[in-house]
């Protein structure tokens, strides 16, 4: 099992409102209420919903369609897109560097 190279920017959790499985977990601003906005950490990490667990999602739903590396790469591209849309350029640069050296 591969480890997802998360930079802990919290941007995915700030867009939890766009994920149907997280509909009951978001505040009115669309941000997951379990995100610690100061540290960008998930406050229920060990009990987080399955949709927040990249390894679980890969093993359960995507294993037959692509390698785990390809799945991680696709997710990293989304991380990059979310940060670019939010104007968080330093995060975009960090993620692009990870993607450049990523060999799925
Ligand atoms: S957007 Fe990507 S890099 Fe940022 S916290 Fe979420 S999974 Fe990690
Ligand atoms: S449950 Fe945790 S990992 Fe999932 S969106 Fe909320 S803060 Fe993020």
Tab-separated table of N, CA, C and O and ligand atoms in Angstrom:
chain	number	residue	atom	x	y	z
A	1	UNK	N	0.835	-1.194	0.000
A	1	UNK	CA	0.000	0.000	0.000
A	1	UNK	C	0.878	1.256	0.000
A	1	UNK	O	1.823	1.343	0.766
A	2	UNK	N	0.565	2.198	-0.879
A	2	UNK	CA	1.369	3.418	-0.975
A	2	UNK	C	0.824	4.496	-0.030
A	2	UNK	O	-0.370	4.526	0.246
A	3	UNK	N	1.709	5.343	0.427
A	3	UNK	CA	1.287	6.454	1.286
A	3	UNK	C	0.983	7.669	0.414
A	3	UNK	O	1.778	8.016	-0.463
A	4	UNK	N	-0.138	8.290	0.665
A	4	UNK	CA	-0.498	9.477	-0.110
A	4	UNK	C	0.370	10.655	0.344
A	4	UNK	O	0.402	10.979	1.536
A	5	UNK	N	1.068	11.321	-0.600
A	5	UNK	CA	1.987	12.401	-0.200
A	5	UNK	C	1.260	13.724	0.072
A	5	UNK	O	1.459	14.724	-0.614
A	6	UNK	N	0.423	13.698	1.090
A	6	UNK	CA	-0.410	14.853	1.450
A	6	UNK	C	0.451	15.959	2.063
A	6	UNK	O	1.301	15.698	2.908
A	7	UNK	N	0.233	17.218	1.632
A	7	UNK	CA	0.982	18.339	2.223
A	7	UNK	C	0.191	18.986	3.358
A	7	UNK	O	0.588	20.022	3.876
A	8	UNK	N	-0.934	18.390	3.704
A	8	UNK	CA	-1.771	18.856	4.824
A	8	UNK	C	-2.142	20.327	4.684
A	8	UNK	O	-2.012	21.111	5.621
A	9	UNK	N	-2.623	20.633	3.479
A	9	UNK	CA	-3.082	22.001	3.248
A	9	UNK	C	-4.539	22.180	3.661
A	9	UNK	O	-5.010	23.303	3.829
A	10	UNK	N	-5.264	21.075	3.767
A	10	UNK	CA	-6.671	21.131	4.188
A	10	UNK	C	-7.633	21.603	3.117
A	10	UNK	O	-8.819	21.798	3.368
A	11	UNK	N	-7.125	21.783	1.898
A	11	UNK	CA	-7.988	22.347	0.852
A	11	UNK	C	-9.122	21.390	0.450
A	11	UNK	O	-10.223	21.825	0.130
A	12	UNK	N	-8.850	20.083	0.478
A	12	UNK	CA	-9.919	19.122	0.150
A	12	UNK	C	-11.039	19.223	1.191
A	12	UNK	O	-12.225	19.220	0.842
A	13	UNK	N	-10.676	19.343	2.445
A	13	UNK	CA	-11.668	19.416	3.521
A	13	UNK	C	-12.452	20.730	3.462
A	13	UNK	O	-13.579	20.812	3.934
A	14	UNK	N	-11.847	21.755	2.867
A	14	UNK	CA	-12.541	23.034	2.695
A	14	UNK	C	-13.563	22.960	1.565
A	14	UNK	O	-14.379	23.857	1.387
A	15	UNK	N	-13.470	21.898	0.763
A	15	UNK	CA	-14.434	21.690	-0.326
A	15	UNK	C	-15.296	20.458	-0.069
A	15	UNK	O	-15.847	19.872	-1.006
A	16	UNK	N	-15.410	20.074	1.183
A	16	UNK	CA	-16.183	18.869	1.521
A	16	UNK	C	-17.634	18.977	1.049
A	16	UNK	O	-18.268	17.968	0.744
A	17	UNK	N	-18.145	20.189	0.961
A	17	UNK	CA	-19.529	20.390	0.527
A	17	UNK	C	-19.791	19.908	-0.888
A	17	UNK	O	-20.939	19.695	-1.273
A	18	UNK	N	-18.717	19.718	-1.665
A	18	UNK	CA	-18.877	19.239	-3.041
A	18	UNK	C	-18.879	17.715	-3.111
A	18	UNK	O	-19.031	17.145	-4.180
A	19	UNK	N	-18.702	17.078	-1.961
A	19	UNK	CA	-18.659	15.605	-1.917
A	19	UNK	C	-19.966	15.096	-1.303
A	19	UNK	O	-20.217	15.331	-0.120
A	20	UNK	N	-20.802	14.432	-2.106
A	20	UNK	CA	-22.127	14.013	-1.604
A	20	UNK	C	-22.053	13.212	-0.297
A	20	UNK	O	-22.881	13.414	0.595
A	21	UNK	N	-21.051	12.344	-0.172
A	21	UNK	CA	-20.931	11.497	1.034
A	21	UNK	C	-20.648	12.323	2.291
A	21	UNK	O	-20.764	11.802	3.403
A	22	UNK	N	-20.259	13.580	2.122
A	22	UNK	CA	-19.917	14.411	3.290
A	22	UNK	C	-20.986	15.470	3.572
A	22	UNK	O	-20.780	16.360	4.403
A	23	UNK	N	-22.130	15.339	2.898
A	23	UNK	CA	-23.182	16.363	2.997
A	23	UNK	C	-23.586	16.675	4.436
A	23	UNK	O	-23.880	17.832	4.770
A	24	UNK	N	-23.591	15.673	5.294
A	24	UNK	CA	-24.037	15.899	6.679
A	24	UNK	C	-22.901	16.431	7.568
A	24	UNK	O	-23.127	16.691	8.747
A	25	UNK	N	-21.726	16.576	7.005
A	25	UNK	CA	-20.567	16.947	7.833
A	25	UNK	C	-20.080	18.368	7.596
A	25	UNK	O	-19.133	18.808	8.240
A	26	UNK	N	-20.751	19.083	6.678
A	26	UNK	CA	-20.238	20.411	6.341
A	26	UNK	C	-21.012	21.520	7.038
A	26	UNK	O	-22.204	21.403	7.334
A	27	UNK	N	-20.311	22.620	7.286
A	27	UNK	CA	-20.947	23.836	7.774
A	27	UNK	C	-21.545	24.573	6.579
A	27	UNK	O	-21.362	24.160	5.437
A	28	UNK	N	-22.215	25.692	6.850
A	28	UNK	CA	-22.882	26.435	5.761
A	28	UNK	C	-21.882	26.978	4.739
A	28	UNK	O	-22.249	27.259	3.602
A	29	UNK	N	-20.613	27.115	5.138
A	29	UNK	CA	-19.604	27.590	4.189
A	29	UNK	C	-19.026	26.464	3.327
A	29	UNK	O	-18.130	26.683	2.509
A	30	UNK	N	-19.535	25.243	3.497
A	30	UNK	CA	-19.065	24.124	2.678
A	30	UNK	C	-17.828	23.447	3.216
A	30	UNK	O	-17.331	22.480	2.643
A	31	UNK	N	-17.295	23.969	4.328
A	31	UNK	CA	-16.086	23.390	4.924
A	31	UNK	C	-16.494	22.306	5.923
A	31	UNK	O	-17.464	22.470	6.675
A	32	UNK	N	-15.734	21.220	5.930
A	32	UNK	CA	-16.034	20.140	6.865
A	32	UNK	C	-15.860	20.643	8.304
A	32	UNK	O	-14.858	21.277	8.631
A	33	UNK	N	-16.814	20.345	9.130
A	33	UNK	CA	-16.753	20.854	10.505
A	33	UNK	C	-15.695	20.134	11.342
A	33	UNK	O	-15.387	20.570	12.447
A	34	UNK	N	-15.145	19.072	10.806
A	34	UNK	CA	-14.108	18.346	11.540
A	34	UNK	C	-12.696	18.803	11.181
A	34	UNK	O	-11.723	18.271	11.698
A	35	UNK	N	-12.605	19.796	10.299
A	35	UNK	CA	-11.287	20.346	9.975
A	35	UNK	C	-10.904	21.372	11.034
A	35	UNK	O	-11.673	22.289	11.327
A	36	UNK	N	-9.723	21.211	11.608
A	36	UNK	CA	-9.157	22.240	12.473
A	36	UNK	C	-8.539	23.269	11.537
A	36	UNK	O	-7.497	23.011	10.914
A	37	UNK	N	-9.184	24.416	11.380
A	37	UNK	CA	-8.751	25.391	10.375
A	37	UNK	C	-7.408	26.031	10.720
A	37	UNK	O	-6.753	26.619	9.864
A	38	UNK	N	-7.004	25.923	11.951
A	38	UNK	CA	-5.718	26.507	12.351
A	38	UNK	C	-4.552	25.589	11.951
A	38	UNK	O	-3.555	26.041	11.398
A	39	UNK	N	-4.725	24.301	12.198
A	39	UNK	CA	-3.632	23.353	11.906
A	39	UNK	C	-3.835	22.608	10.586
A	39	UNK	O	-2.945	21.902	10.127
A	40	UNK	N	-5.040	22.729	9.997
A	40	UNK	CA	-5.413	21.981	8.785
A	40	UNK	C	-5.476	20.477	9.027
A	40	UNK	O	-5.393	19.697	8.076
A	41	UNK	N	-5.607	20.085	10.271
A	41	UNK	CA	-5.681	18.653	10.582
A	41	UNK	C	-7.136	18.228	10.741
A	41	UNK	O	-7.983	18.994	11.190
A	42	UNK	N	-7.381	16.969	10.409
A	42	UNK	CA	-8.699	16.368	10.641
A	42	UNK	C	-8.787	15.980	12.120
A	42	UNK	O	-7.909	15.286	12.633
A	43	UNK	N	-9.843	16.440	12.772
A	43	UNK	CA	-9.962	16.182	14.213
A	43	UNK	C	-10.562	14.806	14.505
A	43	UNK	O	-10.645	14.408	15.670
A	44	UNK	N	-10.984	14.102	13.463
A	44	UNK	CA	-11.522	12.739	13.654
A	44	UNK	C	-10.779	11.757	12.739
A	44	UNK	O	-11.363	10.793	12.248
A	45	UNK	N	-9.499	12.028	12.544
A	45	UNK	CA	-8.735	11.304	11.520
A	45	UNK	C	-8.898	9.774	11.607
A	45	UNK	O	-9.143	9.114	10.592
A	46	UNK	N	-8.772	9.232	12.803
A	46	UNK	CA	-8.853	7.769	12.925
A	46	UNK	C	-10.257	7.232	12.660
A	46	UNK	O	-10.427	6.035	12.435
A	47	UNK	N	-11.246	8.118	12.711
A	47	UNK	CA	-12.642	7.694	12.476
A	47	UNK	C	-13.231	8.434	11.273
A	47	UNK	O	-14.450	8.536	11.141
A	48	UNK	N	-12.359	8.977	10.426
A	48	UNK	CA	-12.850	9.790	9.308
A	48	UNK	C	-13.697	8.940	8.357
A	48	UNK	O	-13.512	7.714	8.282
A	49	UNK	N	-14.616	9.597	7.621
A	49	UNK	CA	-15.436	8.864	6.655
A	49	UNK	C	-14.562	8.157	5.619
A	49	UNK	O	-13.466	8.617	5.296
A	50	UNK	N	-15.080	7.074	5.103
A	50	UNK	CA	-14.290	6.282	4.150
A	50	UNK	C	-13.914	7.082	2.912
A	50	UNK	O	-12.849	6.880	2.337
A	51	UNK	N	-14.782	8.005	2.513
A	51	UNK	CA	-14.488	8.793	1.304
A	51	UNK	C	-13.253	9.671	1.494
A	51	UNK	O	-12.635	10.106	0.515
A	52	UNK	N	-12.866	9.920	2.728
A	52	UNK	CA	-11.663	10.729	3.021
A	52	UNK	C	-10.392	9.885	3.050
A	52	UNK	O	-9.298	10.432	3.214
A	53	UNK	N	-10.551	8.585	2.916
A	53	UNK	CA	-9.409	7.670	3.021
A	53	UNK	C	-9.012	7.196	1.622
A	53	UNK	O	-9.671	6.354	1.015
A	54	UNK	N	-7.927	7.774	1.106
A	54	UNK	CA	-7.516	7.497	-0.278
A	54	UNK	C	-7.238	6.010	-0.484
A	54	UNK	O	-7.658	5.433	-1.492
A	55	UNK	N	-6.562	5.394	0.471
A	55	UNK	CA	-6.234	3.969	0.319
A	55	UNK	C	-7.503	3.120	0.279
A	55	UNK	O	-7.629	2.215	-0.557
A	56	UNK	N	-8.425	3.426	1.169
A	56	UNK	CA	-9.681	2.669	1.186
A	56	UNK	C	-10.416	2.838	-0.144
A	56	UNK	O	-10.912	1.861	-0.720
A	57	UNK	N	-10.502	4.067	-0.619
A	57	UNK	CA	-11.240	4.323	-1.862
A	57	UNK	C	-10.592	3.586	-3.030
A	57	UNK	O	-11.280	3.029	-3.888
A	58	UNK	N	-9.257	3.580	-3.043
A	58	UNK	CA	-8.578	2.873	-4.127
A	58	UNK	C	-8.867	1.371	-4.053
A	58	UNK	O	-9.303	0.757	-5.040
A	59	UNK	N	-8.627	0.790	-2.883
A	59	UNK	CA	-8.785	-0.659	-2.730
A	59	UNK	C	-10.217	-1.108	-3.009
A	59	UNK	O	-10.453	-2.187	-3.556
A	60	UNK	N	-11.194	-0.279	-2.647
A	60	UNK	CA	-12.595	-0.670	-2.739
A	60	UNK	C	-13.228	-0.384	-4.099
A	60	UNK	O	-14.006	-1.174	-4.604
A	61	UNK	N	-12.859	0.746	-4.697
A	61	UNK	CA	-13.585	1.169	-5.900
A	61	UNK	C	-12.744	1.299	-7.173
A	61	UNK	O	-13.295	1.316	-8.271
A	62	UNK	N	-11.438	1.442	-7.056
A	62	UNK	CA	-10.654	1.775	-8.253
A	62	UNK	C	-9.575	0.771	-8.618
A	62	UNK	O	-8.908	0.919	-9.635
A	63	UNK	N	-9.417	-0.231	-7.775
A	63	UNK	CA	-8.320	-1.186	-7.958
A	63	UNK	C	-8.310	-1.854	-9.332
A	63	UNK	O	-7.252	-2.100	-9.914
A	64	UNK	N	-9.506	-2.143	-9.847
A	64	UNK	CA	-9.591	-2.848	-11.129
A	64	UNK	C	-9.332	-1.923	-12.314
A	64	UNK	O	-9.115	-2.386	-13.430
A	65	UNK	N	-9.353	-0.625	-12.065
A	65	UNK	CA	-9.276	0.335	-13.171
A	65	UNK	C	-7.907	0.948	-13.383
A	65	UNK	O	-7.582	1.419	-14.479
A	66	UNK	N	-7.097	1.002	-12.344
A	66	UNK	CA	-5.790	1.676	-12.463
A	66	UNK	C	-4.884	1.223	-11.329
A	66	UNK	O	-5.346	0.612	-10.356
A	67	UNK	N	-3.593	1.537	-11.465
A	67	UNK	CA	-2.674	1.216	-10.370
A	67	UNK	C	-2.903	2.207	-9.227
A	67	UNK	O	-3.479	3.291	-9.425
A	68	UNK	N	-2.388	1.852	-8.042
A	68	UNK	CA	-2.542	2.757	-6.904
A	68	UNK	C	-1.778	4.065	-7.162
A	68	UNK	O	-2.229	5.142	-6.797
A	69	UNK	N	-0.640	3.946	-7.831
A	69	UNK	CA	0.138	5.140	-8.161
A	69	UNK	C	-0.638	6.077	-9.079
A	69	UNK	O	-0.615	7.292	-8.907
A	70	UNK	N	-1.321	5.502	-10.059
A	70	UNK	CA	-2.124	6.329	-10.973
A	70	UNK	C	-3.265	7.013	-10.211
A	70	UNK	O	-3.602	8.170	-10.483
A	71	UNK	N	-3.853	6.293	-9.264
A	71	UNK	CA	-4.947	6.859	-8.469
A	71	UNK	C	-4.427	8.016	-7.609
A	71	UNK	O	-5.058	9.083	-7.529
A	72	UNK	N	-3.286	7.812	-7.002
A	72	UNK	CA	-2.688	8.871	-6.180
A	72	UNK	C	-2.359	10.084	-7.050
A	72	UNK	O	-2.616	11.232	-6.670
A	73	UNK	N	-1.824	9.824	-8.234
A	73	UNK	CA	-1.483	10.916	-9.153
A	73	UNK	C	-2.729	11.738	-9.511
A	73	UNK	O	-2.703	12.972	-9.489
A	74	UNK	N	-3.827	11.054	-9.814
A	74	UNK	CA	-5.078	11.758	-10.148
A	74	UNK	C	-5.560	12.597	-8.965
A	74	UNK	O	-6.033	13.726	-9.132
A	75	UNK	N	-5.458	12.045	-7.772
A	75	UNK	CA	-5.876	12.786	-6.581
A	75	UNK	C	-4.981	13.997	-6.344
A	75	UNK	O	-5.468	15.073	-5.988
A	76	UNK	N	-3.681	13.829	-6.551
A	76	UNK	CA	-2.747	14.951	-6.387
A	76	UNK	C	-3.072	16.078	-7.373
A	76	UNK	O	-2.924	17.254	-7.055
A	77	UNK	N	-3.500	15.690	-8.570
A	77	UNK	CA	-3.863	16.703	-9.565
A	77	UNK	C	-5.072	17.507	-9.086
A	77	UNK	O	-5.158	18.717	-9.301
A	78	UNK	N	-5.998	16.829	-8.401
A	78	UNK	CA	-7.162	17.534	-7.838
A	78	UNK	C	-6.707	18.470	-6.713
A	78	UNK	O	-7.150	19.624	-6.630
A	79	UNK	N	-5.800	17.981	-5.865
A	79	UNK	CA	-5.253	18.820	-4.783
A	79	UNK	C	-4.665	20.102	-5.376
A	79	UNK	O	-4.874	21.208	-4.860
A	80	UNK	N	-3.924	19.928	-6.456
A	80	UNK	CA	-3.263	21.040	-7.137
A	80	UNK	C	-4.311	22.020	-7.682
A	80	UNK	O	-4.216	23.234	-7.493
A	81	UNK	N	-5.326	21.476	-8.314
A	81	UNK	CA	-6.390	22.288	-8.897
A	81	UNK	C	-7.112	23.093	-7.806
A	81	UNK	O	-7.372	24.294	-7.982
A	82	UNK	N	-7.426	22.447	-6.694
A	82	UNK	CA	-8.135	23.134	-5.602
A	82	UNK	C	-7.296	24.291	-5.062
A	82	UNK	O	-7.817	25.370	-4.779
A	83	UNK	N	-6.001	24.058	-4.900
A	83	UNK	CA	-5.128	25.111	-4.378
A	83	UNK	C	-4.954	26.245	-5.373
A	83	UNK	O	-4.901	27.413	-4.985
A	84	UNK	N	-4.901	25.896	-6.662
A	84	UNK	CA	-4.772	26.944	-7.683
A	84	UNK	C	-6.024	27.812	-7.676
A	84	UNK	O	-5.946	29.047	-7.713
A	85	UNK	N	-7.200	27.162	-7.591
A	85	UNK	CA	-8.469	27.900	-7.569
A	85	UNK	C	-8.566	28.806	-6.345
A	85	UNK	O	-9.201	29.854	-6.379
A	86	UNK	N	-7.918	28.385	-5.256
A	86	UNK	CA	-7.955	29.171	-4.020
A	86	UNK	C	-6.842	30.219	-3.981
A	86	UNK	O	-6.738	30.979	-3.016
A	87	UNK	N	-6.005	30.237	-5.029
A	87	UNK	CA	-4.924	31.216	-5.088
A	87	UNK	C	-3.777	30.913	-4.149
A	87	UNK	O	-2.973	31.807	-3.824
A	88	UNK	N	-3.698	29.663	-3.708
A	88	UNK	CA	-2.628	29.279	-2.776
A	88	UNK	C	-1.418	28.754	-3.557
A	88	UNK	O	-1.197	27.544	-3.695
A	89	UNK	N	-0.678	29.704	-4.087
A	89	UNK	CA	0.375	29.394	-5.053
A	89	UNK	C	1.516	28.578	-4.453
A	89	UNK	O	2.063	27.690	-5.097
A	90	UNK	N	1.872	28.862	-3.197
A	90	UNK	CA	2.962	28.092	-2.573
A	90	UNK	C	2.581	26.616	-2.493
A	90	UNK	O	3.418	25.736	-2.735
A	91	UNK	N	1.315	26.345	-2.181
A	91	UNK	CA	0.849	24.956	-2.130
A	91	UNK	C	0.866	24.331	-3.524
A	91	UNK	O	1.236	23.165	-3.685
A	92	UNK	N	0.458	25.112	-4.523
A	92	UNK	CA	0.467	24.607	-5.908
A	92	UNK	C	1.893	24.203	-6.287
A	92	UNK	O	2.116	23.122	-6.833
A	93	UNK	N	2.851	25.051	-5.942
A	93	UNK	CA	4.248	24.757	-6.295
A	93	UNK	C	4.744	23.501	-5.589
A	93	UNK	O	5.437	22.674	-6.185
A	94	UNK	N	4.382	23.348	-4.334
A	94	UNK	CA	4.794	22.142	-3.599
A	94	UNK	C	4.198	20.891	-4.243
A	94	UNK	O	4.873	19.880	-4.436
A	95	UNK	N	2.912	20.982	-4.586
A	95	UNK	CA	2.234	19.817	-5.176
A	95	UNK	C	2.778	19.515	-6.573
A	95	UNK	O	2.931	18.343	-6.951
A	96	UNK	N	3.076	20.568	-7.340
A	96	UNK	CA	3.635	20.348	-8.680
A	96	UNK	C	4.997	19.669	-8.590
A	96	UNK	O	5.322	18.818	-9.415
A	97	UNK	N	5.771	20.043	-7.579
A	97	UNK	CA	7.087	19.411	-7.399
A	97	UNK	C	6.912	17.931	-7.063
A	97	UNK	O	7.620	17.068	-7.596
A	98	UNK	N	5.945	17.627	-6.200
A	98	UNK	CA	5.676	16.219	-5.859
A	98	UNK	C	5.251	15.466	-7.127
A	98	UNK	O	5.736	14.362	-7.400
A	99	UNK	N	4.361	16.081	-7.912
A	99	UNK	CA	3.875	15.428	-9.132
A	99	UNK	C	5.009	15.204	-10.139
A	99	UNK	O	5.061	14.162	-10.796
A	100	UNK	N	5.916	16.182	-10.238
A	100	UNK	CA	7.042	16.051	-11.184
A	100	UNK	C	7.903	14.834	-10.866
A	100	UNK	O	8.429	14.188	-11.760
A	101	UNK	N	8.060	14.558	-9.576
A	101	UNK	CA	8.927	13.450	-9.164
A	101	UNK	C	8.152	12.166	-8.892
A	101	UNK	O	8.729	11.180	-8.461
A	102	UNK	N	6.855	12.221	-9.140
A	102	UNK	CA	6.014	11.069	-8.831
A	102	UNK	C	6.033	10.090	-10.006
A	102	UNK	O	5.834	10.469	-11.153
A	103	UNK	N	6.272	8.847	-9.679
A	103	UNK	CA	6.367	7.816	-10.713
A	103	UNK	C	5.303	6.746	-10.431
A	103	UNK	O	5.539	5.856	-9.639
A	104	UNK	N	4.119	6.888	-11.047
A	104	UNK	CA	3.008	6.009	-10.664
A	104	UNK	C	3.206	4.529	-11.031
A	104	UNK	O	3.884	4.197	-11.912
B	1	LIG	S1	-5.913	18.895	-0.792
B	1	LIG	FE1	-4.550	17.118	-1.058
B	1	LIG	S2	-2.589	17.755	-0.173
B	1	LIG	FE2	-4.181	19.126	0.640
B	1	LIG	S3	-4.889	18.177	2.550
B	1	LIG	FE3	-6.218	17.452	0.914
B	1	LIG	S4	-5.288	15.500	0.267
B	1	LIG	FE4	-3.724	16.623	1.398
B	2	LIG	S1	-13.680	14.211	8.032
B	2	LIG	FE1	-11.587	14.903	8.254
B	2	LIG	S2	-10.516	14.268	6.370
B	2	LIG	FE2	-12.736	14.167	5.986
B	2	LIG	S3	-13.272	16.173	5.068
B	2	LIG	FE3	-13.599	16.309	7.289
B	2	LIG	S4	-11.689	17.157	8.129
B	2	LIG	FE4	-11.275	16.379	6.063
